[in-house]
Amino acid sequence: MFEIKAKDGKGRVGVLKTKRGDVKTPALMPVIHPRKQALDVGKYGADIVITNAYLIYKDDDLKKKAVEEGLHKLINFDGPIMTDSGSFQLSVYGDVEITNKEVIEFQELIKTDIGTSLDIPTAPFVDREKAQSDMEITLERAREAIEYKKDQNMEMLLNSVVQGSTFLDLRRQCARELSKLDADLYPIGAVVPLMESYHYRDLVDVVMNSMKELSDTVPRHLMGAGHPMIFALCVAMGCDLFDSAAYILYAEDDRLLSTRGTFKLENLQEMPCSCEVCTKYTPDDLRAMPKEQRRDLIAQHNLHVSFAELRLIRQAIYDGNLMELVEERCRAHPALLEAQRQLGNYTGDLEKYEPRSKKSAFFYTGPESLCRPEVLRHMQKLREMPKKRDLVILPPTRKPYSKFVSGKLGEFYIYGSEQEIDLDNTDFMVLDVPFGLIPLEIDEVYPLSQNDAPKTRDVDSIEFLEDFLNEFVEYYEQVLIHSRVIKNLEIGLYNKSISSEEIRYKKDDVKKVKAIADYQFGSGAGEALFKGNIKIEKSKKTGKIRHVYDGKVLIVNMRASDSYLILSKEGAKRLHNAMPYPKNRVVVNKDSEPFALDGKSVFCKFVVECDEDIRSNDEVLIVNEQDQLLAYGKAILGACEIRQFKTGQAIKTRKGMGK
């Protein structure tokens, strides 16, 4: 019913399959009022819309037509339609004249594609007793709706809405309980007041805590979100669907949407974009028009802007630079920037979904970039890597750093116990933004060279480097810090400086591939993979490492685009023998064994366990439940997604051990 086609962090391009057609996500569902003549929103890019079943139910004429002719004819839309159950009216008026069962039955009767149970939308910042009481009613009605749907063998897909107000533990509890049910979509409800009051920071907390407990296998719908300036942020948090009447409500008030905010027609001297409306008309033209004509044209503009932003977001996911777009969009308003910074508190949650390697480089756009998952991941990897006795810290050069570091290195200051330096027992690292310390042996691994940042450092990045350095010097007995490194950093130093005559970095390709293996597969992988008569073959054109052999036996290839190691059959055997279970492993059931041995790809439904540290694009070992090596390949999804999905491909197998 829902398939992921591309992903970047928690953002994903997916396909929601309905009986009325497929919907590419992230998607906006324009609200269609059943009583009012609407624009042909499909003409402007809508694949799916939403309308209100309760309003139809309460209007005798609308109800009669919907029952006799169907919902799609009533609102003149052929694609998938979602219906709200009357929860909005419940939040406004305090009561509705319909029961949960009745509204589910009515939505099925009028042939809606995606129906909704009658949840209780609880406003933000109410007292806890009310929030918990409303949540329990919402949960009970969700259970009732799903059971009733099954009993009646309904074709309609069903929403189960996450509630809990601004109590984050209640949001998690509600999402956790709903995930135990067999719902088709999970909306996150009662967030419109947060958006209307610019409480975007609280919105981040509500969404991220709901996401912690929601299944990755179904679409997540942020109810009432319709302003294009927040789409990128919400997609980065894992939202797949949005709905709103903002396009027409703002148009009625002569307001034009944009990714930078909202423009009032009365203040416009120039049209704000290059859509059909903005290129054909001037602000004076619109102001001179009759109200209804002007409203419809502004609504068209609002739809154009909204769908264009979603297309841009989907492309950013394909390209792997969604977070850069988020950082750009969140500078449109201080409240959004605060929300972006709040999202930094959930970097650990986002990292689980972040692909290991991407097509695009990492661009530093400001201090918020330091909270991206790639930075956190590098810090964790660096802590886990084997360390030598001494550390030499160098200033940044051109990238890759190791290519431009050689010979005499300059003047150094000593930190720690002063002793004669042993170059064979020394780590050489560069200190730079945004990844802090970068060991020279692994500096070509994505994204340690595939990044760019301004040469002029901001205060936050300087503090980040200071904190990074202060932590990592404690791992070493003696640290020698280049004089250019300490120029703008505060760190306790011995006053004594030494000449660089005895401090020289010597390139060693075997040490390099061992370090990359430790960084990629875990500590100890380098020694396990590269033992014996190691021979390295380089590209004659670029000088980069291409293949690593033990004698004539291929162990690994090195991918030119990101310098990650690609296992051969021998490499897979060595890694499997050396690394403890379940490290680097995807475990398949007995039914899948012969297919894996034959080199066939592994699908999620056949996976019984996997290493929790596996991320999309990782090289992995495929084993059976007795830990026998069956094959090796590349992960399509991360561990958390592999464990949850029952459809789709998990691993693209490179080769089976039976071949």
XYZ file of N, CA and C in Angstrom, residues 125-332:
624
model
N -1.619 23.067 25.147
C -1.479 23.731 26.448
C -2.727 23.642 27.331
N -3.573 22.600 27.118
C -4.670 22.354 28.055
C -4.101 21.643 29.278
N -4.951 21.413 30.311
C -4.428 20.681 31.469
C -4.282 19.199 31.119
N -3.416 18.530 31.838
C -3.063 17.149 31.515
C -4.259 16.209 31.621
N -5.102 16.437 32.595
C -6.252 15.544 32.795
C -7.142 15.520 31.552
N -7.399 16.694 30.980
C -8.230 16.740 29.775
C -7.521 16.074 28.600
N -6.226 16.374 28.440
C -5.466 15.804 27.320
C -5.468 14.282 27.380
N -5.296 13.744 28.578
C -5.256 12.284 28.711
C -6.630 11.673 28.488
N -7.665 12.313 29.003
C -9.024 11.811 28.815
C -9.406 11.800 27.336
N -9.114 12.907 26.639
C -9.411 12.988 25.203
C -8.630 11.940 24.413
N -7.362 11.743 24.803
C -6.530 10.760 24.108
C -7.101 9.354 24.262
N -7.550 9.020 25.440
C -8.100 7.680 25.676
C -9.370 7.447 24.860
N -10.193 8.497 24.724
C -11.388 8.379 23.878
C -10.972 8.190 22.418
N -9.974 8.960 21.986
C -9.460 8.833 20.610
C -8.971 7.424 20.339
N -8.227 6.845 21.281
C -7.713 5.484 21.118
C -8.843 4.466 21.053
N -9.816 4.636 21.923
C -10.940 3.694 21.943
C -11.728 3.758 20.645
N -11.909 4.951 20.125
C -12.649 5.093 18.867
C -11.841 4.553 17.686
N -10.521 4.704 17.743
C -9.678 4.140 16.679
C -9.796 2.618 16.666
N -9.757 2.014 17.846
C -9.899 0.549 17.930
C -11.265 0.114 17.413
N -12.286 0.863 17.812
C -13.650 0.538 17.386
C -13.784 0.640 15.870
N -13.201 1.706 15.294
C -13.311 1.925 13.849
C -12.614 0.817 13.064
N -11.443 0.422 13.505
C -10.693 -0.617 12.793
C -11.393 -1.962 12.906
N -11.909 -2.254 14.077
C -12.648 -3.513 14.259
C -13.916 -3.527 13.396
N -14.615 -2.387 13.379
C -15.843 -2.292 12.584
C -15.539 -2.431 11.093
N -14.458 -1.808 10.647
C -14.057 -1.913 9.243
C -13.795 -3.372 8.860
N -13.099 -4.076 9.747
C -12.790 -5.490 9.466
C -14.062 -6.337 9.467
N -14.934 -6.089 10.436
C -16.178 -6.864 10.535
C -17.052 -6.671 9.310
N -17.068 -5.440 8.802
C -17.915 -5.118 7.645
C -17.201 -5.334 6.308
N -15.940 -5.772 6.387
C -15.135 -6.033 5.183
C -15.103 -4.810 4.259
N -14.827 -3.645 4.837
C -14.826 -2.398 4.077
C -13.566 -2.272 3.223
N -13.711 -1.702 2.032
C -12.565 -1.450 1.163
C -11.837 -0.164 1.539
N -12.532 0.742 2.176
C -11.987 2.054 2.503
C -10.740 1.940 3.377
N -9.688 2.714 3.039
C -8.531 2.839 3.921
C -8.922 3.698 5.117
N -8.191 3.533 6.217
C -8.622 4.187 7.452
C -7.470 4.926 8.135
N -7.751 6.179 8.524
C -6.848 6.986 9.350
C -7.066 6.695 10.830
N -5.977 6.674 11.595
C -6.064 6.691 13.053
C -5.191 7.843 13.534
N -5.805 8.813 14.222
C -5.165 10.104 14.482
C -4.436 10.110 15.822
N -3.199 10.622 15.811
C -2.410 10.771 17.037
C -2.814 12.066 17.732
N -3.216 11.934 18.991
C -3.561 13.092 19.815
C -2.690 13.088 21.076
N -2.963 14.020 21.991
C -2.169 14.112 23.217
C -1.743 15.523 23.556
N -2.299 16.507 22.801
C -1.998 17.915 23.038
C -0.489 18.142 22.987
N 0.045 18.976 23.880
C 1.479 19.262 23.905
C 2.198 18.478 24.999
N 1.549 17.433 25.491
C 2.201 16.526 26.438
C 2.905 15.441 25.624
N 4.208 15.510 25.592
C 4.977 14.685 24.664
C 4.898 13.204 25.009
N 4.806 12.891 26.293
C 4.675 11.479 26.666
C 3.319 10.928 26.227
N 2.278 11.792 26.231
C 0.968 11.343 25.762
C 0.979 11.154 24.242
N 1.678 12.027 23.537
C 1.814 11.845 22.082
C 2.498 10.505 21.785
N 3.564 10.210 22.526
C 4.269 8.941 22.312
C 3.380 7.755 22.658
N 2.649 7.877 23.767
C 1.762 6.792 24.185
C 0.668 6.544 23.151
N 0.063 7.627 22.667
C -1.009 7.491 21.683
C -0.480 6.856 20.399
N 0.666 7.338 19.927
C 1.259 6.788 18.701
C 1.624 5.320 18.883
N 2.146 4.979 20.052
C 2.539 3.588 20.321
C 1.328 2.662 20.294
N 0.244 3.086 20.924
C -0.957 2.254 20.950
C -1.604 2.152 19.566
N -1.618 3.264 18.838
C -2.194 3.228 17.484
C -1.389 2.313 16.560
N -0.068 2.286 16.762
C 0.785 1.461 15.893
C 0.518 -0.025 16.069
N -0.119 -0.391 17.171
C -0.472 -1.799 17.387
C -1.701 -2.199 16.567
N -2.415 -1.180 16.074
C -3.617 -1.447 15.297
C -3.261 -1.576 13.822
N -4.203 -2.001 13.047
C -3.951 -2.226 11.616
C -4.505 -1.070 10.787
N -4.130 0.163 11.171
C -4.590 1.331 10.424
C -3.751 1.499 9.164
N -4.268 2.263 8.224
C -3.592 2.440 6.935
C -2.767 3.722 6.873
N -3.160 4.732 7.641
C -2.427 5.993 7.707
C -2.511 6.534 9.128
N -1.504 7.340 9.503
C -1.478 7.917 10.844
C -1.356 9.434 10.769
N -2.453 10.156 10.855
C -2.368 11.613 10.945
C -1.923 12.050 12.346
N -1.259 13.184 12.402
C -0.909 13.831 13.670
C -1.828 15.033 13.788
N -2.713 15.003 14.766
C -3.800 15.969 14.833
C -3.591 17.095 15.832
N -4.479 18.082 15.743
C -4.564 19.212 16.680
C -3.277 20.031 16.736
N -2.655 20.260 15.577
C -1.433 21.077 15.535
C -1.666 22.429 14.872
N -2.860 22.655 14.321
C -3.136 23.929 13.646
C -2.956 25.121 14.587
N -3.433 25.068 15.842
C -3.198 26.215 16.734
C -1.718 26.524 16.947
N -0.876 25.502 16.951
C 0.565 25.742 17.091
C 1.104 26.497 15.887
N 0.653 26.113 14.703
C 1.132 26.770 13.491
C 0.571 28.182 13.371
N -0.684 28.357 13.724
C -1.300 29.689 13.632
C -0.645 30.687 14.578
N -0.140 30.202 15.715
C 0.500 31.080 16.704
C 2.024 31.088 16.581
N 2.545 30.485 15.491
C 3.978 30.436 15.214
C 4.762 29.687 16.301
N 4.114 28.745 16.967
C 4.809 27.893 17.937
C 5.438 26.701 17.202
N 6.332 27.003 16.268
C 6.922 25.936 15.454
C 7.867 25.056 16.279
N 8.468 25.630 17.284
C 9.341 24.824 18.155
C 8.532 23.732 18.836
N 7.353 24.076 19.334
C 6.487 23.073 19.955
C 5.992 22.074 18.919
N 5.773 22.549 17.699
C 5.362 21.647 16.621
C 6.429 20.574 16.395
N 7.699 20.965 16.414
C 8.789 19.995 16.253
C 8.733 18.938 17.353
N 8.528 19.373 18.584
C 8.455 18.415 19.701
C 7.287 17.450 19.529
N 6.141 17.980 19.158
C 4.949 17.142 18.988
C 5.154 16.125 17.872
N 5.649 16.596 16.721
C 5.814 15.699 15.575
C 6.892 14.661 15.845
N 8.038 15.088 16.352
C 9.139 14.146 16.558
C 8.815 13.114 17.629
N 8.081 13.490 18.647
C 7.706 12.509 19.668
C 6.633 11.554 19.164
N 5.760 12.030 18.304
C 4.797 11.128 17.666
C 5.521 10.152 16.748
N 6.488 10.662 15.983
C 7.231 9.830 15.034
C 8.026 8.728 15.714
N 8.464 8.979 16.948
C 9.246 7.969 17.666
C 8.517 6.638 17.746
N 7.190 6.676 17.784
C 6.414 5.455 18.011
C 5.584 5.026 16.809
N 5.570 5.833 15.756
C 4.779 5.464 14.585
C 5.578 4.561 13.653
N 4.880 3.655 13.011
C 5.526 2.744 12.070
C 6.023 3.501 10.844
N 7.183 3.080 10.330
C 7.713 3.652 9.093
C 7.038 3.079 7.859
N 6.203 2.079 8.041
C 5.636 1.366 6.890
C 4.386 2.027 6.345
N 3.862 3.040 7.037
C 2.630 3.694 6.592
C 2.868 5.199 6.467
N 2.079 5.886 5.653
C 2.236 7.339 5.523
C 1.819 8.055 6.804
N 2.510 9.166 7.087
C 2.186 10.014 8.239
C 1.673 11.357 7.726
N 0.556 11.790 8.234
C -0.171 12.955 7.709
C -0.207 14.040 8.779
N 0.340 15.210 8.483
C 0.285 16.338 9.410
C -0.961 17.151 9.095
N -1.954 17.023 9.954
C -3.274 17.596 9.675
C -3.261 19.122 9.768
N -3.830 19.755 8.745
C -4.001 21.205 8.763
C -2.775 21.991 8.359
N -1.703 21.286 7.930
C -0.478 21.985 7.514
C -0.569 22.288 6.029
N -0.591 23.577 5.678
C -0.778 23.912 4.280
C 0.042 25.076 3.792
N 0.917 25.626 4.663
C 1.743 26.751 4.216
C 3.062 26.219 3.684
N 3.433 26.594 2.449
C 4.645 26.026 1.849
C 5.928 26.334 2.606
N 5.936 27.362 3.458
C 7.169 27.698 4.167
C 7.540 26.637 5.206
N 6.615 25.761 5.604
C 6.937 24.750 6.610
C 7.049 23.340 6.022
N 6.769 23.175 4.739
C 6.765 21.829 4.160
C 8.114 21.125 4.321
N 9.201 21.810 3.996
C 10.518 21.160 4.028
C 10.852 20.675 5.430
N 10.633 21.512 6.426
C 10.891 21.126 7.814
C 10.077 19.906 8.202
N 8.803 19.908 7.849
C 7.917 18.806 8.251
C 8.259 17.513 7.515
N 8.646 17.616 6.244
C 9.072 16.419 5.513
C 10.334 15.849 6.149
N 11.249 16.717 6.568
C 12.480 16.249 7.217
C 12.188 15.516 8.518
N 11.046 15.806 9.129
C 10.654 15.099 10.351
C 9.910 13.802 10.062
N 9.622 13.526 8.782
C 8.987 12.261 8.426
C 7.554 12.365 7.976
N 7.033 13.584 7.766
C 5.644 13.742 7.331
C 5.535 13.498 5.822
N 4.495 12.765 5.423
C 4.300 12.391 4.020
C 3.127 13.112 3.364
N 2.141 13.500 4.157
C 0.930 14.123 3.618
C 0.601 15.386 4.400
N 0.060 16.354 3.688
C -0.398 17.603 4.293
C -1.793 17.907 3.764
N -2.574 18.631 4.539
C -3.878 19.094 4.028
C -4.134 20.495 4.532
N -4.841 21.258 3.739
C -5.155 22.613 4.168
C -6.108 23.277 3.198
N -6.884 24.197 3.746
C -7.708 25.088 2.922
C -7.030 26.444 2.778
N -5.750 26.542 3.190
C -5.058 27.832 3.178
C -5.048 28.457 1.795
N -4.931 27.629 0.757
C -4.830 28.168 -0.598
C -6.031 29.044 -0.942
N -7.225 28.658 -0.489
C -8.437 29.417 -0.812
C -8.781 30.420 0.286
N -8.532 30.068 1.548
C -8.823 30.991 2.654
C -7.934 32.229 2.571
N -6.655 32.020 2.272
C -5.754 33.159 2.121
C -6.155 33.992 0.901
N -6.594 33.320 -0.158
C -6.999 34.033 -1.379
C -8.211 34.910 -1.107
N -9.135 34.428 -0.293
C -10.324 35.223 0.047
C -9.948 36.488 0.806
N -8.778 36.429 1.476
C -8.298 37.580 2.238
C -7.216 38.344 1.483
N -7.117 38.083 0.154
C -6.144 38.766 -0.702
C -4.700 38.566 -0.230
N -4.386 37.334 0.174
C -3.020 37.020 0.619
C -2.429 35.940 -0.273
N -1.163 36.135 -0.632
C -0.469 35.228 -1.536
C 0.605 34.461 -0.769
N 0.587 33.156 -0.892
C 1.550 32.306 -0.207
C 2.901 32.329 -0.917
N 3.960 32.127 -0.135
C 5.289 31.917 -0.699
C 6.108 31.122 0.306
N 7.251 30.617 -0.117
C 8.112 29.872 0.796
C 8.793 30.789 1.800
N 8.687 32.102 1.590
C 9.282 33.078 2.506
C 8.251 33.703 3.432
N 7.003 33.280 3.323
C 5.960 33.852 4.154
C 4.723 34.165 3.333
N 4.006 35.204 3.730
C 2.753 35.567 3.071
C 2.790 37.037 2.654
N 2.335 37.300 1.432
C 2.275 38.674 0.921
C 0.827 39.154 0.890
N 0.593 40.377 1.346
C -0.720 40.992 1.219
C -0.781 41.740 -0.108
N -1.848 41.498 -0.835
C -1.981 42.118 -2.151
C -1.905 43.637 -2.056
N -2.442 44.200 -1.011
C -2.465 45.660 -0.893
C -1.060 46.259 -0.815
N -0.059 45.424 -0.403
C 1.309 45.921 -0.257
C 2.201 45.588 -1.447
N 1.702 44.795 -2.377
C 2.545 44.324 -3.469
C 2.733 45.377 -4.556
N 3.996 45.564 -4.935
C 4.324 46.356 -6.122
C 4.720 45.452 -7.280
N 5.217 44.259 -6.948
C 5.615 43.259 -7.935
C 5.004 41.920 -7.540
N 4.704 41.089 -8.519
C 4.193 39.753 -8.232
C 5.336 38.875 -7.718
N 5.059 37.969 -6.786
C 6.145 37.324 -6.039
C 6.793 36.101 -6.673
N 6.260 35.563 -7.775
C 6.891 34.370 -8.350
C 6.718 34.379 -9.867
N 7.017 33.258 -10.497
C 6.935 33.192 -11.960
C 5.874 32.201 -12.417
N 4.861 31.974 -11.593
C 3.757 31.117 -12.009
C 2.925 31.828 -13.080
N 1.968 31.128 -13.620
C 1.155 31.673 -14.705
C 0.429 32.950 -14.291
N -0.064 32.963 -13.068
C -0.796 34.139 -12.580
C 0.154 35.325 -12.433
N 1.325 35.056 -11.831
C 2.262 36.146 -11.547
C 2.905 36.716 -12.802
N 3.008 35.915 -13.849
C 3.594 36.421 -15.091
C 2.565 37.100 -15.990
N 1.292 36.802 -15.774
C 0.243 37.347 -16.638
C -0.369 38.633 -16.085
N -0.369 38.733 -14.732
C -1.052 39.865 -14.106
C -0.095 40.651 -13.215
N -0.411 41.918 -13.017
C 0.304 42.764 -12.066
C -0.546 42.905 -10.809
N 0.037 43.374 -9.713
C -0.783 43.628 -8.523
C -1.938 44.590 -8.797
N -1.700 45.600 -9.635
C -2.777 46.540 -9.972
C -3.898 45.837 -10.732
N -3.520 44.905 -11.631
C -4.541 44.142 -12.357
C -5.445 43.395 -11.390
N -4.826 42.719 -10.420
C -5.613 41.925 -9.463
C -6.489 42.816 -8.598
N -5.939 43.931 -8.142
C -6.716 44.823 -7.274
C -7.926 45.406 -7.997
N -7.831 45.519 -9.315
C -8.934 46.105 -10.089
C -10.025 45.099 -10.430
N -9.787 43.833 -10.169
C -10.742 42.785 -10.554
C -11.887 42.652 -9.557
N -13.001 42.051 -9.980
C -14.063 41.678 -9.040
C -13.516 40.681 -8.015
N -14.087 40.677 -6.847
C -13.585 39.874 -5.726
C -13.439 38.395 -6.086
N -14.461 37.813 -6.688
C -14.445 36.377 -6.961
C -13.362 36.005 -7.970
N -13.218 36.798 -9.011
C -12.194 36.518 -10.016
C -10.797 36.633 -9.405
N -10.616 37.679 -8.606
C -9.317 37.881 -7.950
C -9.009 36.722 -6.998
N -10.008 36.304 -6.242
C -9.824 35.187 -5.296
C -9.352 33.935 -6.021
N -10.002 33.610 -7.120
C -9.658 32.383 -7.839
C -8.244 32.441 -8.408
N -7.824 33.607 -8.882
C -6.472 33.727 -9.426
C -5.418 33.627 -8.319
N -5.697 34.255 -7.193
C -4.746 34.149 -6.079
C -4.694 32.713 -5.563
N -5.843 32.040 -5.535
C -5.863 30.628 -5.120
C -5.028 29.778 -6.075
N -5.112 30.077 -7.377
C -4.278 29.354 -8.344
C -2.794 29.574 -8.041
N -2.438 30.824 -7.782
C -1.048 31.112 -7.407
C -0.651 30.314 -6.170
N -1.505 30.302 -5.157
C -1.188 29.601 -3.915
C -0.984 28.109 -4.144
N -1.799 27.533 -5.027
C -1.627 26.114 -5.361
C -0.327 25.893 -6.128
N -0.039 26.766 -7.080
C 1.207 26.655 -7.851
C 2.416 26.659 -6.912
N 2.454 27.599 -5.997
C 3.581 27.723 -5.070
C 3.704 26.479 -4.197
N 2.573 26.001 -3.717
C 2.575 24.843 -2.817
C 3.071 23.587 -3.524
N 2.559 23.325 -4.712
C 2.966 22.110 -5.434
C 4.399 22.232 -5.958
N 4.811 23.441 -6.323
C 6.199 23.639 -6.754
C 7.164 23.345 -5.611
N 6.798 23.762 -4.403
C 7.658 23.499 -3.249
C 7.769 22.004 -2.965
N 6.675 21.284 -3.106
C 6.719 19.835 -2.888
C 7.562 19.140 -3.952
N 7.495 19.611 -5.174
C 8.357 19.044 -6.217
C 9.830 19.291 -5.882
N 10.131 20.494 -5.402
C 11.503 20.829 -5.033
C 11.975 19.951 -3.875
N 11.110 19.718 -2.916
C 11.443 18.863 -1.770
C 11.721 17.439 -2.223
N 10.879 16.920 -3.098
C 11.100 15.551 -3.585
C 12.438 15.451 -4.318
N 12.755 16.461 -5.120
C 14.043 16.444 -5.819
C 15.196 16.524 -4.824
N 15.037 17.315 -3.770
C 16.080 17.415 -2.744
C 16.310 16.062 -2.073
N 15.248 15.289 -1.896
C 15.393 13.952 -1.328
C 16.157 13.052 -2.292
N 15.798 13.103 -3.565
C 16.539 12.322 -4.561
C 18.019 12.712 -4.576
N 18.306 14.017 -4.454
C 19.680 14.507 -4.529
C 20.443 14.339 -3.223
N 19.719 14.143 -2.114
C 20.380 13.974 -0.822
C 20.729 15.268 -0.120
N 20.045 16.363 -0.444
C 20.345 17.636 0.222
C 19.101 18.265 0.850
N 18.234 17.436 1.384
C 17.005 17.940 2.004
C 17.304 18.880 3.166
N 18.273 18.534 4.026
C 18.527 19.368 5.195
C 19.062 20.742 4.812
N 19.754 20.844 3.703
C 20.189 22.165 3.245
C 18.989 23.016 2.852
N 18.004 22.390 2.217
C 16.776 23.110 1.876
C 16.032 23.517 3.145
N 15.995 22.639 4.134
C 15.338 22.967 5.408
C 16.008 24.175 6.050
N 17.327 24.163 6.090
C 18.051 25.283 6.707
C 17.801 26.583 5.956
N 17.706 26.495 4.649
C 17.403 27.680 3.843
C 15.994 28.187 4.136
N 15.015 27.298 4.141
C 13.623 27.703 4.355
C 13.400 28.249 5.767
N 14.082 27.675 6.737
C 13.825 28.074 8.125
C 14.427 29.429 8.470
N 15.191 29.989 7.551
C 15.664 31.354 7.767
C 14.648 32.395 7.299
N 13.489 31.938 6.867
C 12.450 32.869 6.423
C 11.753 33.543 7.605
